[in-house]
Structure formats: structure tokens, C-alpha cells
Coordinates of C-alpha atoms in Angstrom, one line a residue:
M18 CA 116.5 75.5 79.2
T19 CA 112.9 76.6 79.3
D20 CA 111.1 79.1 81.6
A21 CA 109.8 77.8 84.9
P22 CA 106.0 77.5 85.3
S23 CA 104.4 80.8 86.3
Q24 CA 102.3 80.9 89.5
D25 CA 102.1 84.6 89.5
S26 CA 102.7 87.4 87.1
D27 CA 105.7 88.7 89.0
E28 CA 107.7 85.7 87.8
S29 CA 108.1 87.2 84.3
H30 CA 109.0 90.8 85.1
E31 CA 112.1 92.7 84.1
N32 CA 115.3 93.8 85.6
G33 CA 118.2 91.5 86.5
A34 CA 120.5 94.3 85.6
G35 CA 120.1 97.1 83.4
T36 CA 116.9 98.6 82.1
G37 CA 114.2 100.7 83.7
S38 CA 115.6 103.5 85.8
D39 CA 119.2 103.0 84.5
T40 CA 118.3 104.1 81.1
D41 CA 115.9 106.9 81.7
T42 CA 116.8 110.1 80.2
G43 CA 115.0 113.5 79.5
N44 CA 111.7 114.6 80.6
D45 CA 110.3 111.0 80.7
N46 CA 112.0 110.5 84.1
G47 CA 109.0 112.0 85.7
S48 CA 106.8 109.1 84.4
R49 CA 109.2 106.5 85.7
I50 CA 111.2 107.7 88.6
Y51 CA 110.1 109.3 92.0
N52 CA 112.1 112.4 92.6
P53 CA 112.1 113.4 96.3
D54 CA 112.9 117.0 95.4
G55 CA 110.0 117.3 92.9
D56 CA 106.6 118.7 93.3
H57 CA 104.0 116.1 94.2
N58 CA 100.3 115.8 94.5
F59 CA 100.6 114.5 98.1
P60 CA 102.6 115.5 101.3
D61 CA 106.0 113.9 100.9
E62 CA 108.1 114.9 103.9
K63 CA 107.6 111.8 105.9
L64 CA 107.9 109.5 102.8
N65 CA 111.2 111.1 102.0
A66 CA 112.5 110.5 105.5
V67 CA 111.4 106.9 105.3
L68 CA 113.1 106.5 101.9
E69 CA 116.4 107.8 103.4
Y70 CA 116.1 105.4 106.2
I71 CA 115.5 102.4 103.9
D72 CA 118.6 103.2 101.7
A73 CA 120.8 103.4 104.7
D74 CA 119.5 100.4 106.5
E75 CA 121.9 97.4 106.4
E76 CA 119.3 94.7 107.2
I77 CA 116.9 95.9 104.5
Q78 CA 119.6 96.2 101.8
T79 CA 121.0 92.8 102.7
Y80 CA 117.5 91.3 102.2
L81 CA 117.3 92.9 98.8
E82 CA 120.5 91.1 97.8
A83 CA 119.8 87.8 99.5
Q84 CA 116.3 87.4 98.1
N85 CA 117.6 87.1 94.6
V86 CA 119.7 83.9 95.4
N87 CA 116.8 81.5 95.4
A88 CA 114.9 83.2 92.6
V89 CA 117.7 83.9 90.2
D90 CA 120.9 81.8 91.1
R91 CA 119.1 78.6 92.1
M92 CA 115.8 78.6 90.1
R93 CA 116.7 80.8 87.1
Y94 CA 113.7 83.0 87.4
N95 CA 113.8 86.7 86.5
D96 CA 115.2 89.3 88.9
H97 CA 113.5 89.8 92.3
G98 CA 116.2 91.7 94.0
E99 CA 117.5 95.2 94.5
K100 CA 116.8 96.4 90.9
H101 CA 113.3 95.0 90.8
I102 CA 112.5 96.6 94.1
E103 CA 113.9 99.9 93.0
I104 CA 111.7 99.9 89.8
V105 CA 108.5 98.7 91.6
R106 CA 108.8 101.4 94.2
N107 CA 109.5 104.1 91.8
R108 CA 106.6 103.2 89.7
A109 CA 104.3 102.7 92.6
L110 CA 105.0 106.2 93.8
C111 CA 104.7 107.7 90.3
L112 CA 101.3 105.7 89.9
Y113 CA 100.3 106.9 93.4
D114 CA 101.1 110.6 92.4
L115 CA 99.1 110.3 89.1
L116 CA 96.1 108.8 91.0
K117 CA 96.2 111.5 93.6
A118 CA 96.2 114.1 90.9
G119 CA 93.1 112.4 89.5
N120 CA 91.3 112.6 92.9
V121 CA 91.2 108.9 93.4
D122 CA 90.4 108.0 96.9
F123 CA 92.9 106.1 99.1
N124 CA 91.1 104.3 101.8
G125 CA 93.8 102.2 103.6
A126 CA 95.4 104.9 105.7
R127 CA 92.1 106.9 106.0
Q128 CA 90.1 104.0 107.4
Q129 CA 92.8 103.4 110.0
G130 CA 92.6 106.9 111.1
L131 CA 96.0 107.7 109.8
A132 CA 97.1 110.9 107.9
E133 CA 97.3 111.5 104.2
E134 CA 101.0 111.6 104.4
D135 CA 101.0 107.9 105.6
E136 CA 99.5 106.7 102.3
S137 CA 102.8 107.0 100.5
V138 CA 104.7 105.6 103.4
I139 CA 102.6 102.5 103.3
I140 CA 103.1 102.2 99.5
A141 CA 106.9 102.7 99.8
L142 CA 107.4 100.1 102.6
A143 CA 105.1 97.5 100.9
A144 CA 107.0 98.0 97.6
T145 CA 110.4 97.6 99.4
L146 CA 109.4 94.5 101.4
H147 CA 107.0 92.6 99.1
D148 CA 109.5 90.0 97.9
V149 CA 111.6 89.4 101.1
G150 CA 110.0 85.9 101.3
H151 CA 112.2 84.8 98.5
V152 CA 115.0 84.3 101.1
V153 CA 112.9 81.2 102.3
H154 CA 111.8 80.0 98.9
R155 CA 110.4 81.2 95.6
D156 CA 107.4 79.1 95.8
E157 CA 104.6 80.7 97.9
H158 CA 107.1 83.4 98.7
V159 CA 104.4 86.0 99.5
Y160 CA 103.3 84.1 102.6
Y161 CA 107.0 84.0 103.8
S162 CA 107.2 87.8 103.1
I163 CA 104.6 88.5 105.8
P164 CA 106.5 87.4 109.0
L165 CA 109.8 88.7 107.7
A166 CA 108.4 92.1 106.8
A167 CA 106.6 92.2 110.1
D168 CA 109.9 91.9 112.0
I169 CA 111.5 94.5 109.9
L170 CA 108.6 96.9 110.4
D171 CA 108.7 96.3 114.2
R172 CA 112.2 97.8 114.1
V173 CA 111.6 100.5 111.6
L174 CA 108.3 102.1 112.5
P175 CA 109.1 103.2 116.1
D176 CA 111.4 105.9 114.5
F177 CA 108.4 107.4 112.8
Y178 CA 105.2 106.6 114.7
D179 CA 103.8 106.2 118.2
L180 CA 102.7 102.7 119.2
A181 CA 99.1 102.9 118.1
D182 CA 100.0 104.2 114.7
Q183 CA 102.8 101.6 114.4
V184 CA 100.2 98.8 114.5
R185 CA 98.0 100.5 112.0
V186 CA 100.7 101.3 109.5
K187 CA 102.1 97.7 109.9
G188 CA 98.8 96.1 109.1
E189 CA 98.3 98.2 106.0
V190 CA 101.8 97.5 104.8
L191 CA 101.4 93.7 105.4
H192 CA 98.0 93.7 103.6
A193 CA 99.5 95.5 100.6
I194 CA 102.4 92.9 100.5
L195 CA 100.0 90.0 100.7
C196 CA 97.8 91.3 97.9
H197 CA 100.6 91.7 95.4
H198 CA 99.8 88.0 94.9
T199 CA 96.9 87.5 92.4
A200 CA 95.4 84.9 94.7
E201 CA 94.5 87.6 97.2
T202 CA 92.1 90.5 96.6
P203 CA 93.3 94.0 97.6
L204 CA 90.9 95.8 100.0
T205 CA 92.6 99.1 99.8
T206 CA 93.7 101.5 97.0
E207 CA 97.3 101.4 98.5
A208 CA 97.4 97.6 98.1
G209 CA 96.0 97.9 94.6
V210 CA 98.9 100.2 93.7
I211 CA 101.5 97.7 94.9
R212 CA 99.8 94.9 93.0
V213 CA 99.8 96.8 89.7
S214 CA 103.2 98.3 90.1
D215 CA 104.7 94.9 90.6
A216 CA 103.6 94.1 87.1
L217 CA 105.0 97.3 85.7
D218 CA 108.5 95.9 86.0
M219 CA 108.4 94.0 82.7
E220 CA 111.1 95.4 80.5
S221 CA 113.6 93.3 78.6
G222 CA 116.4 93.7 81.2
R223 CA 114.5 91.7 83.8
S224 CA 114.6 88.5 81.6
R225 CA 118.3 88.9 80.9
I226 CA 119.5 86.1 83.1
P227 CA 117.1 83.4 82.0
Y228 CA 117.6 84.5 78.4
E229 CA 121.4 84.3 78.6
H230 CA 120.9 80.8 80.0
G231 CA 119.0 79.6 77.1
G232 CA 115.4 80.3 78.3
R233 CA 113.1 80.8 75.4
G234 CA 109.7 80.2 77.0
I235 CA 106.9 82.7 76.4
N236 CA 107.6 84.7 79.7
T237 CA 111.2 85.3 78.7
L238 CA 110.5 86.0 75.0
S239 CA 107.6 88.3 75.8
S240 CA 109.6 90.3 78.3
Q241 CA 112.6 90.6 75.7
A242 CA 110.0 92.3 73.4
I243 CA 109.2 95.1 75.8
K244 CA 111.6 98.0 75.8
R245 CA 109.9 100.7 77.8
V246 CA 107.1 101.2 80.2
S247 CA 106.0 104.8 81.0
L248 CA 103.3 106.3 83.2
Y249 CA 101.4 109.4 82.1
E250 CA 98.3 111.5 83.0
G251 CA 95.5 110.0 80.9
E252 CA 92.6 111.7 79.1
S253 CA 89.9 109.3 79.9
S254 CA 91.4 108.0 83.1
P255 CA 93.9 109.3 85.7
V256 CA 96.7 107.1 84.4
M257 CA 97.8 105.9 81.0
V258 CA 100.4 103.1 81.0
E259 CA 102.2 103.2 77.7
I260 CA 104.3 100.2 76.7
A261 CA 106.7 100.3 73.9
M262 CA 107.5 96.9 72.3
T263 CA 109.3 95.6 69.2
N264 CA 107.8 92.2 68.9
A265 CA 104.3 90.7 69.1
A266 CA 105.4 88.3 71.8
G267 CA 105.2 91.3 74.1
V268 CA 101.4 91.2 73.9
Y269 CA 101.5 88.1 76.1
Q270 CA 103.4 90.0 78.8
V271 CA 100.9 92.8 78.8
D272 CA 97.6 91.0 78.2
N273 CA 98.2 87.9 80.4
L274 CA 100.3 89.3 83.1
L275 CA 99.8 93.1 83.7
K276 CA 96.1 92.7 83.0
A277 CA 95.9 89.9 85.5
K278 CA 97.4 92.1 88.1
L279 CA 95.1 95.0 87.2
R280 CA 92.1 92.8 87.4
D281 CA 90.4 93.0 90.8
S282 CA 93.1 95.5 92.0
G283 CA 90.5 98.2 92.5
L284 CA 92.2 100.4 89.9
E285 CA 90.6 99.0 86.8
D286 CA 88.6 102.2 86.2
H287 CA 91.6 104.4 86.8
V288 CA 94.3 102.9 84.7
R289 CA 94.4 102.5 80.9
I290 CA 96.9 100.3 79.1
V291 CA 98.3 101.1 75.7
A292 CA 100.9 99.1 73.7
V293 CA 102.8 100.9 71.0
N294 CA 104.9 99.4 68.2
T295 CA 108.4 100.8 68.1
N296 CA 109.7 98.4 65.5
E297 CA 110.9 100.5 62.6
N298 CA 109.8 97.9 60.1
H299 CA 106.2 97.9 61.4
E300 CA 105.9 94.3 60.3
Q301 CA 105.5 92.4 63.5
L302 CA 103.0 94.4 65.5
V303 CA 100.1 96.7 64.7
E304 CA 100.8 100.4 65.4
R305 CA 98.8 100.6 68.6
I306 CA 96.9 98.1 70.8
E307 CA 94.7 99.1 73.7
L308 CA 94.2 96.4 76.3

């Protein structure tokens, strides 16, 4: 069995079960997992309330399970379910935190007359709902995600916003969901964060299912080569994405897929990508590649 053809970079990302946040230990957690109790470079009280709501909401959690059936069980793509969403949302919020520390402007909430605290809410909701369209079909799923997410937002947002702000937050979330697809251009920094974070879920666990079913195409093999993705404060830019890989095939995943998401995201000048060889033999990949 070979990989299905790629229409967008999110077809090749990680986690069917078992890497990413499951394996995080030590101080590197801060570069990969959003901690509600930690210190952040943005107001987080409303965000943390929204995250609690999401985790307890039966409809949302059922969507996260159901959206994997078409993608994984029926089409043998990589994971697009609960684990993928968890990783994308964590990395989106960590990326947002680093960008805020670097004084990067976020225009989505601001131009709608919303508060700074609403930036992270927009990011968290968009990260959670960006793949719900998979319950309809894998193909063109982003366009199915819009009406489904809109219905969910109509139910969720009244618990946190008055009517006018519900409309504004809803519009920004839907814009970010739409623009995780490379065919659409993000017009806000919040949407750019979602687009790039979707591509940051690329570690080997995400290709476990197609790999175990015999998939040996470049998407699966390149994902198998990537062992860890971490976000750090950069020296020449607010964010450095460090990617640890053990095989040269991983360069495809980084260069063709992550860079495709970063391109036209609005974050090109703020994010630096570095791939590092973790192969002890040092035979299959140069020590360090900057992309």
C-alpha cells in the first residue's frame, strides 16, 4: 500500500497514537505543551475557561473522535483526530506565547475591536475545530469544517461573549480554520499561527497507522524520520522551530510541507526552522540544516 496523494501538508503530519505530548519530559515541556497554570506573555484567564469548556463538551469531543473515521479507518491517511488536535492546539498556544514575547502584532482580534485576551481564544477554538470537516469527507474537508464549526461556535460562544462579540469572534475563528488550507491566504496573525501549527504536528507517531499497513510513500517515510519538534525563543527571530530527525527522508517533511505552510502565513519573518541530526552514526544527514 502506498500513501494517498497529498492535497495539503496536513495529510502527512504525525500522531495516530503516541508521540508528541505523550512523550514530553523535563524542561522541554514548555516548548511543546501549553500549561494553563504557567506564566504567559498574554492574558490567559478567558482562554483557560474556554479550554475547560472544550474538554468537558460532549459534542466537541465526539467530533474529535468521529473525524478520524474517514481520514484513518477508511482512507488510511495519518491521524486527524483527538491526538492531532491536542498537539496542534498545544503548539499553536506555545507559538502564540513566543510571538507575543517577541512583540509580534496580532491584528485579528484588534481589528474587530476585541480585547487582547480574545486572541488566544480565537487560536484555541480554531485549532480545536479546524479538522471537523473530516466527518463529511477527507477531500476538501476544510470547506466542510466551516459550517460545522459555525454551528458549534453558535452554541459555545454565548457562554463567554455578548451577541456582537460572538459574531466577531466567530468570524475570526472561521477565517483561521479556512486558512489552515494552503489554498487560502491568512489575513490575520492568528490565522497564520493555526496554519503553521497544523504543520508542526509531524513526528513519527502520526504516520504509525499507514506505516503499519505497509505505506512506504515519501509522506509516511519522511514522518517516520522525525522524532521531535520543539519551539524555542530565537536569537534572530522570535521563534526557532527545532526538528530532530534520524534520516534524510525527514527533510522532505520539513522542506516541502512545513515550509509550504509557513510560506504566505504572515509569520515568515518571525519563525526560523532548524533541522538537527540525532542519528548517532551521523551518516545519513548533515549535522544541522537551516531551512
